[in-house]
Structure formats: C-alpha cells, structure tokens
C-alpha cells in the first residue's frame, strides 16, 4: 500500500528540534518552537495551573464522559475571556477542542459543509498550518499581502487592497494578536478597516487567537477581534490555551462561531458538535478543566493573570534588550522593529543561507524562514545572539 508513497516534507517549525537536541555545543540557543522560557531556560508549569491540578486531583470523583462539546464551564469561560461582554452569549456557538490547531480544523470543516467553494485568504507570511490545513481540506487558498519586508512592519495598503478582492462567503484568516511568524500586528484602525471590508464583501473572518495576553494585555489583545464580533453578522474564532496557560502538551483549545441568535446559532452549535463527534468524539478534559478552575476562582485567576503579566514583561524585556544590542552591534536601527513587534515571534529578515550559517557557525537556531522565538531568549544569550546576527546578516 505504501510502496509508491513518499513521506511529506518535515514540519518547518519542528524540523530542527532534533538537530538542536543532538548539538553538543554548550552555548547553543533554541529559538525555534513557540515556547516561553524563563531566565533559566525552563518552560515551567504555571503555579496557578499546579494549584488547579491539585484541586482537581483532590475533588474529581469521576472521569465519565462529558458531552461532545466538552466541559461547558471551560467553553463559557473561554468565550468570556475572549469576547468580554461585547456580544450576548446567545449569539455564540462554542466547543472545546484538541488545542488551537483542532479549533481551526473544526471551524474550517464547518465552513466546508456550508460554503465548500469558499476561498481561504491567508496572510503572507502566516503560521504554516493555516495554508497546510486549508489546502488539505481542499480549499482554494490565496495569500494576501501582510508584511512589508523592507521595514518588517505591516504592509497596510497591500493588505487592504488584497482583502478588497474577497467575495461573499470567502474566509479571511486573521491573527487575533501577536502575528505568527512576523510579530507585526494590526492597529485598531486597521481592524476597523478589515471590519468595513468584511461588511462590504460578505467575507467571513476566521480569527486565530493563540497568544492572548502575550501582546499588550488580556483585554487589549482582543480589542480587534471584539470589534469584529460587534460589527459583523458572522465571526469565527479558534483559540488556544497552549501559551497563555502554558498547557502546550495538554491540548486545550476552543472553537467559536459568533452569529445571529436563535436558529443560526443553534445550527452552528449542532455542526461544531458533529465535527467533534466525527473527529474524536470527546475533546480532552484535563487541560480544559484546569482552565475552567482557574477562570472561575478569583484567587487562582488573579495568580494566573499575575504570572501572565510577568511572562509578557519578560518577552518585552527580551525584545528591547535584543533591539538595543543590535543597535550597538550594527550602529543602525535596522533591527528596531524587534522592539515594536508583539508576542513571541519576530521575523528577522534572514535568508535561508543566513539561517543555516547562524545555526552551523554560531549555534543559534531559528526557523528556516528567519522566525525567531523571542520568548526563548535568556539575558545571557542576548549579547551572543546579537553578535551572531550582526556577523551573519551584516
Ligand atoms: C509555533 O508556531 O511554534 C507553535 O505554535 C507550535 C506549533 O504547533 O507550530
């Protein structure tokens, strides 16, 4: 059966993690996968998560099945965390999923049922799974201009011009905050423009929210998506708890369709539930339950928000320190965008050859497209990384 089959290309982001592990150089720096690391290079279990796990261990008395939509407390808690008070709960259909990746999958599967001819618009660049998954599902994918590679900031005019060509029913994939891989985000004015385009064209936004709280703050990071939810008849949301709760391997996520209340909302809910049933029946409970416990306990929630705030501050410090070190190394502000970007990632503008040289000659590992996980830097590594970037990229 498999004799004529060739394996698919290895995943772009995880491709080099094995090489990093096998690299004997003691000063190697891993800036590959989106993992938050503390000053000691660890990705710790958050204290609020540990407390919630203890509480679950002590009180949970059954592991009997829940519904196909997962834990309702988790789904409601995530809805409120993402959307605040801006839309009535009666407009929102939602399910728990297997991390944010399967939230995207379930939402795209639902789009395929309703509008199989929809074109899926994906930013250039984007998280590789967006195009990979939409293509795998048979959608016609088109990229829209997003990053101005001369400044490493947003190509606003290019984005607007391209998105104006979307047709009714097309899906526009947007990053809620902390754009992966570029770090360049939309301003509120840009979000307003996107809302106007969706209203004019009838295109549907699918907002991927994987880093809420890593940019400017929990509410601040959702200002754009909330604006769309308020102004548009239909918005799709895929959310991940991997980063902001540090639950990477526990796979906690949620998918939402914000639509008209009544029959449209009920239809969306029914389809989302059916997607889960046909994929894995029941979403995993452990990570979702932790999030549910944290979001609904005032003390734990406060502790979690404080930890998240500290993580955000560390990332911001890394950004500023690296931008300063690059200014000192190069005598120019060529890498100044590093400090202005939001979230874990920045594209540093390295060619594939420069990425190879960084790894081979300097033991600095970044993804092949030049994406750097800024949240993986430590204070000790920053001067070394800055020197390597300056040597390799001139
Ligand atoms: C990343 O982009 O590094 C993370 O979101 C991990 C992943 O699944 O790609």
Coordinates of C-alpha atoms and ligand atoms in Angstrom, one line a residue:
X1 CA 0.0 0.0 0.0
X2 CA 2.7 2.5 0.8
X3 CA 5.4 1.3 -1.7
X4 CA 4.9 4.2 -4.0
X5 CA 4.4 6.8 -1.3
X6 CA 7.0 9.4 -0.4
X7 CA 6.8 11.0 3.0
X8 CA 5.6 14.6 3.3
X9 CA 8.0 17.4 3.9
X10 CA 9.0 17.6 7.6
X11 CA 7.2 20.3 9.6
X12 CA 9.0 23.6 9.1
X13 CA 8.9 24.6 12.7
X14 CA 9.7 21.3 14.4
X15 CA 12.2 20.1 11.7
X16 CA 15.3 21.4 13.6
X17 CA 14.4 20.4 17.1
X18 CA 16.1 17.1 16.8
X19 CA 19.3 18.7 15.4
X20 CA 19.2 21.1 18.3
X21 CA 18.9 18.3 20.9
X22 CA 21.9 16.5 19.2
X23 CA 24.1 19.6 19.0
X24 CA 26.9 19.2 21.6
X25 CA 27.8 22.9 21.8
X26 CA 27.1 24.0 25.4
X27 CA 26.2 27.6 24.4
X28 CA 23.6 26.6 21.7
X29 CA 20.4 28.7 21.7
X30 CA 17.0 27.3 20.8
X31 CA 14.8 30.0 19.3
X32 CA 12.7 27.5 17.2
X33 CA 9.3 26.4 18.5
X34 CA 7.0 28.9 20.3
X35 CA 7.7 28.0 23.9
X36 CA 8.0 30.6 26.7
X37 CA 11.3 30.2 28.6
X38 CA 12.2 31.8 31.9
X39 CA 15.7 33.2 32.7
X40 CA 16.9 29.7 33.4
X41 CA 15.7 28.4 30.1
X42 CA 12.9 26.3 31.6
X43 CA 9.3 26.2 30.4
X44 CA 7.7 25.8 33.8
X45 CA 4.2 24.7 34.7
X46 CA 2.5 27.9 35.8
X47 CA 1.9 28.0 39.6
X48 CA -1.9 28.6 39.1
X49 CA -2.0 25.5 36.8
X50 CA -0.3 23.4 39.5
X51 CA -2.8 24.7 42.1
X52 CA -5.7 23.9 39.9
X53 CA -4.3 20.4 39.2
X54 CA -4.0 19.8 42.9
X55 CA -7.6 20.9 43.4
X56 CA -8.8 18.6 40.6
X57 CA -6.9 15.7 41.9
X58 CA -8.5 16.1 45.3
X59 CA -12.0 16.7 44.2
X60 CA -12.6 14.9 40.9
X61 CA -14.6 11.7 41.6
X62 CA -15.3 10.5 38.0
X63 CA -13.9 10.5 34.6
X64 CA -17.2 9.5 32.9
X65 CA -17.9 11.0 29.5
X66 CA -18.9 14.7 29.2
X67 CA -20.8 15.9 26.1
X68 CA -19.2 16.1 22.6
X69 CA -18.8 19.9 23.1
X70 CA -16.6 19.3 26.2
X71 CA -16.7 21.0 29.6
X72 CA -19.4 23.7 29.4
X73 CA -17.6 25.7 32.2
X74 CA -14.5 25.8 30.1
X75 CA -16.3 26.8 26.9
X76 CA -18.2 29.6 28.7
X77 CA -15.1 30.8 30.5
X78 CA -13.1 30.9 27.2
X79 CA -16.0 32.8 25.5
X80 CA -15.9 35.4 28.2
X81 CA -12.1 35.6 28.3
X82 CA -12.0 36.1 24.5
X83 CA -15.0 38.3 23.9
X84 CA -15.7 40.0 27.3
X85 CA -19.1 41.5 27.3
X86 CA -19.2 42.7 23.8
X87 CA -21.6 40.2 22.3
X88 CA -24.6 38.4 24.0
X89 CA -23.8 34.8 24.9
X90 CA -26.9 33.8 22.9
X91 CA -25.0 34.8 19.7
X92 CA -22.1 32.4 20.4
X93 CA -21.8 28.7 19.5
X94 CA -18.8 27.0 21.0
X95 CA -17.0 23.8 21.7
X96 CA -13.8 22.6 23.4
X97 CA -11.2 21.2 21.0
X98 CA -7.9 19.4 21.0
X99 CA -5.8 22.6 21.3
X100 CA -6.0 25.6 19.0
X101 CA -5.0 23.5 15.9
X102 CA -8.1 21.4 16.1
X103 CA -10.2 24.5 16.8
X104 CA -9.1 25.8 13.4
X105 CA -9.7 22.4 11.9
X106 CA -13.3 22.1 13.2
X107 CA -14.2 25.7 12.1
X108 CA -12.7 25.1 8.6
X109 CA -14.5 21.7 8.4
X110 CA -17.8 23.6 9.2
X111 CA -17.1 26.2 6.5
X112 CA -16.5 23.3 4.1
X113 CA -20.0 22.0 4.9
X114 CA -21.7 25.4 4.5
X115 CA -19.7 27.0 1.7
X116 CA -17.4 24.4 0.0
X117 CA -16.4 26.9 -2.7
X118 CA -15.2 29.5 -0.2
X119 CA -11.7 30.8 -0.9
X120 CA -9.5 31.0 2.1
X121 CA -7.3 34.1 2.4
X122 CA -4.1 33.7 4.4
X123 CA -1.6 36.4 5.3
X124 CA 1.8 36.4 3.7
X125 CA 3.5 35.2 5.8
X126 CA 1.5 33.1 8.3
X127 CA 1.7 30.1 10.6
X128 CA 2.3 27.3 8.0
X129 CA -0.6 25.2 9.3
X130 CA -3.1 27.8 8.0
X131 CA -2.4 27.1 4.4
X132 CA -1.4 23.5 5.0
X133 CA -4.7 22.6 6.7
X134 CA -7.0 24.7 4.4
X135 CA -5.2 23.1 1.4
X136 CA -5.5 19.6 2.9
X137 CA -9.3 20.2 3.2
X138 CA -9.5 21.1 -0.5
X139 CA -10.0 24.8 -0.2
X140 CA -8.7 27.2 -2.8
X141 CA -6.1 29.3 -0.7
X142 CA -5.0 32.7 -1.6
X143 CA -2.4 34.8 0.2
X144 CA -2.9 38.5 1.0
X145 CA 0.0 40.9 1.4
X146 CA 0.7 41.5 5.1
X147 CA 4.4 42.1 5.9
X148 CA 6.4 44.9 4.5
X149 CA 9.8 43.1 4.3
X150 CA 11.7 46.4 4.0
X151 CA 10.5 47.6 7.4
X152 CA 9.3 44.3 9.0
X153 CA 6.1 46.2 9.8
X154 CA 2.6 45.8 8.4
X155 CA 2.0 46.4 4.7
X156 CA -1.3 48.0 5.5
X157 CA -2.1 49.3 2.0
X158 CA -1.2 45.9 0.4
X159 CA -3.3 44.1 2.9
X160 CA -6.4 46.3 2.3
X161 CA -6.0 46.2 -1.4
X162 CA -5.9 42.4 -1.5
X163 CA -8.7 41.8 1.0
X164 CA -11.0 44.1 -1.0
X165 CA -10.9 41.3 -3.7
X166 CA -12.6 38.8 -1.3
X167 CA -16.0 37.5 -2.3
X168 CA -19.1 36.8 -0.2
X169 CA -18.6 33.6 1.9
X170 CA -14.8 33.7 1.5
X171 CA -12.9 33.2 4.7
X172 CA -10.2 35.7 5.8
X173 CA -7.8 34.1 8.3
X174 CA -6.6 36.8 10.8
X175 CA -4.2 36.5 13.8
X176 CA -6.1 38.0 16.8
X177 CA -2.8 39.3 18.2
X178 CA 0.9 38.6 18.2
X179 CA 1.1 37.6 14.5
X180 CA 3.0 34.4 13.9
X181 CA 5.6 34.5 12.5
X182 CA 6.1 38.2 11.9
X183 CA 5.2 39.9 15.2
X184 CA 3.6 42.7 13.2
X185 CA 0.1 43.4 14.4
X186 CA -2.9 45.3 13.2
X187 CA -3.8 48.6 14.9
X188 CA -7.4 49.3 15.9
X189 CA -7.8 51.4 12.9
X190 CA -6.6 48.5 10.7
X191 CA -9.2 46.2 12.4
X192 CA -11.9 48.8 11.7
X193 CA -10.8 48.8 8.0
X194 CA -11.0 44.9 8.0
X195 CA -14.5 45.1 9.5
X196 CA -15.6 47.5 6.8
X197 CA -14.2 45.2 4.1
X198 CA -16.0 42.2 5.6
X199 CA -19.2 44.2 5.7
X200 CA -18.8 45.3 2.1
X201 CA -17.7 42.0 0.6
X202 CA -19.6 39.5 2.8
X203 CA -16.3 37.7 3.6
X204 CA -16.1 35.9 7.0
X205 CA -13.2 36.5 9.4
X206 CA -11.7 33.4 11.0
X207 CA -9.6 34.8 13.9
X208 CA -6.8 32.6 15.3
X209 CA -6.1 33.6 18.9
X210 CA -3.1 31.7 20.2
X211 CA -1.4 34.4 22.2
X212 CA -4.0 36.3 24.2
X213 CA -2.1 38.2 27.0
X214 CA 1.3 37.9 25.3
X215 CA 1.0 41.2 23.5
X216 CA -0.4 44.2 25.4
X217 CA -2.8 42.5 27.9
X218 CA -5.7 40.1 28.1
X219 CA -8.4 42.7 27.1
X220 CA -6.1 44.8 24.9
X221 CA -5.0 41.9 22.7
X222 CA -8.7 41.2 21.9
X223 CA -9.7 44.7 21.0
X224 CA -9.6 44.0 17.3
X225 CA -11.4 40.6 17.4
X226 CA -14.1 42.1 19.7
X227 CA -14.6 45.0 17.3
X228 CA -15.3 42.5 14.5
X229 CA -17.6 40.4 16.7
X230 CA -19.6 43.5 17.5
X231 CA -19.9 44.8 14.0
X232 CA -20.2 41.7 11.8
X233 CA -23.0 39.2 11.5
X234 CA -20.6 36.2 11.5
X235 CA -17.2 35.8 13.0
X236 CA -15.3 32.5 13.5
X237 CA -12.8 32.2 16.3
X238 CA -10.2 29.5 17.1
X239 CA -8.4 29.8 20.5
X240 CA -5.5 28.0 22.1
X241 CA -4.6 27.7 25.8
X242 CA -1.1 26.3 25.0
X243 CA 0.8 29.5 25.5
X244 CA -1.1 31.8 27.9
X245 CA -1.8 28.9 30.3
X246 CA 1.4 27.0 29.4
X247 CA -0.6 23.9 28.7
X248 CA 1.2 23.0 25.5
X249 CA 1.0 19.2 25.6
X250 CA -2.4 19.1 27.3
X251 CA -4.1 20.3 24.2
X252 CA -6.7 22.7 25.4
X253 CA -8.5 24.9 22.9
X254 CA -11.9 26.1 21.8
X255 CA -13.7 26.9 18.6
X256 CA -16.5 29.6 18.4
X257 CA -18.9 30.8 15.8
X258 CA -20.4 34.2 16.6
X259 CA -23.6 34.6 14.6
X260 CA -27.3 35.6 14.9
X261 CA -29.0 34.2 18.0
X262 CA -31.8 31.7 17.6
X263 CA -31.7 29.2 14.6
X264 CA -28.4 30.3 13.1
X265 CA -26.6 30.0 16.4
X266 CA -28.2 26.6 17.1
X267 CA -27.3 25.3 13.6
X268 CA -23.7 26.4 14.1
X269 CA -23.6 24.7 17.5
X270 CA -25.0 21.5 16.1
X271 CA -22.4 21.4 13.3
X272 CA -19.5 22.2 15.7
X273 CA -20.6 19.4 18.0
X274 CA -20.9 17.0 15.0
X275 CA -17.4 17.9 13.9
X276 CA -16.1 16.8 17.3
X277 CA -18.1 13.6 17.3
X278 CA -16.8 12.7 13.8
X279 CA -13.2 13.6 14.7
X280 CA -12.5 12.3 18.2
X281 CA -15.9 12.2 20.0
X282 CA -14.9 13.9 23.2
X283 CA -12.2 16.6 23.5
X284 CA -9.6 16.0 26.2
X285 CA -10.7 17.2 29.5
X286 CA -7.6 17.7 31.7
X287 CA -6.3 21.0 30.3
X288 CA -9.8 22.4 29.7
X289 CA -10.7 21.6 33.3
X290 CA -7.6 23.4 34.6
X291 CA -8.6 26.5 32.6
X292 CA -12.2 26.2 33.9
X293 CA -11.0 26.1 37.5
X294 CA -8.6 29.0 37.1
X295 CA -11.1 31.2 35.3
X296 CA -13.8 30.7 37.8
X297 CA -11.8 31.0 41.1
X298 CA -11.0 34.6 42.0
X299 CA -7.7 33.8 43.8
X300 CA -6.4 31.4 41.1
X301 CA -7.4 33.8 38.3
X302 CA -5.6 36.6 40.0
X303 CA -2.5 34.4 40.4
X304 CA -2.7 33.3 36.7
X305 CA -3.1 36.9 35.4
X306 CA -0.1 38.0 37.5
X307 CA 2.1 35.2 36.1
X308 CA 0.9 36.0 32.6
X309 CA 1.8 39.7 33.1
X310 CA 5.3 38.7 34.3
X311 CA 5.7 36.5 31.2
X312 CA 4.6 39.3 29.0
X313 CA 7.1 41.7 30.7
X314 CA 9.9 39.2 30.2
X315 CA 9.2 38.9 26.4
X316 CA 9.1 42.7 26.2
X317 CA 12.4 43.0 28.0
X318 CA 13.9 40.4 25.7
X319 CA 12.7 42.4 22.7
X320 CA 14.1 45.7 23.9
X321 CA 17.4 44.2 25.0
X322 CA 17.9 42.5 21.7
X323 CA 17.0 45.6 19.7
X324 CA 19.4 47.7 21.9
X325 CA 22.2 45.1 21.4
X326 CA 21.6 45.0 17.7
X327 CA 21.8 48.8 17.6
X328 CA 25.1 48.6 19.4
X329 CA 26.4 45.8 17.2
X330 CA 25.4 47.3 13.8
X331 CA 25.4 51.1 14.6
X332 CA 22.0 51.2 12.8
X333 CA 18.3 50.9 13.6
X334 CA 17.9 48.1 11.0
X335 CA 16.6 45.7 13.7
X336 CA 14.5 48.3 15.5
X337 CA 11.2 46.6 14.6
X338 CA 12.1 43.8 17.1
X339 CA 11.1 46.2 19.9
X340 CA 7.9 47.2 18.2
X341 CA 6.7 43.7 17.4
X342 CA 4.2 41.9 19.7
X343 CA 4.2 38.5 21.2
X344 CA 6.6 35.6 21.0
X345 CA 7.9 35.9 17.4
X346 CA 9.7 38.2 15.0
X347 CA 10.9 37.6 11.5
X348 CA 14.4 38.9 11.5
X349 CA 14.7 39.1 7.7
X350 CA 17.4 36.4 7.4
X351 CA 17.8 34.4 4.1
X352 CA 17.7 30.5 4.3
X353 CA 21.5 30.6 3.9
X354 CA 21.9 33.0 6.7
X355 CA 19.6 30.8 8.9
X356 CA 22.0 27.9 8.1
X357 CA 25.1 29.9 9.0
X358 CA 23.5 31.1 12.2
X359 CA 23.0 27.5 13.2
X360 CA 26.1 26.0 11.8
X361 CA 28.7 28.6 12.8
X362 CA 27.0 30.2 15.9
X363 CA 24.7 27.5 17.3
X364 CA 21.8 29.9 17.1
X365 CA 18.7 28.0 15.9
X366 CA 15.8 29.9 14.3
X367 CA 13.1 28.6 11.9
X368 CA 14.1 28.4 8.2
X369 CA 12.1 31.5 7.2
X370 CA 14.0 33.5 9.8
X371 CA 11.4 33.4 12.5
X372 CA 12.9 33.9 16.0
X373 CA 11.1 32.9 19.2
X374 CA 12.0 36.0 21.2
X375 CA 10.3 34.4 24.2
X376 CA 13.0 31.7 24.2
X377 CA 15.9 34.2 24.8
X378 CA 17.7 34.5 28.1
X379 CA 19.5 37.6 29.4
X380 CA 22.8 35.7 28.9
X381 CA 22.1 34.6 25.4
X382 CA 21.1 38.1 24.1
X383 CA 24.6 39.5 23.5
X384 CA 25.7 36.3 21.8
X385 CA 22.6 36.2 19.6
X386 CA 23.0 39.9 18.7
X387 CA 26.7 39.3 17.8
X388 CA 25.8 36.3 15.6
X389 CA 23.0 38.2 13.8
X390 CA 25.3 41.2 13.2
X391 CA 28.1 38.9 11.8
X392 CA 25.9 36.8 9.6
X393 CA 23.4 39.4 8.4
X394 CA 26.0 42.3 8.1
Ligands
LIG1 C1 4.8 27.6 16.9 O1 4.3 28.2 15.9 O2 6.0 27.5 17.1 C2 3.8 26.9 17.8 O3 2.5 27.4 17.6 C3 3.9 25.4 17.8 C4 3.3 24.8 16.6 O4 2.5 24.0 16.8 O5 3.7 25.2 15.5

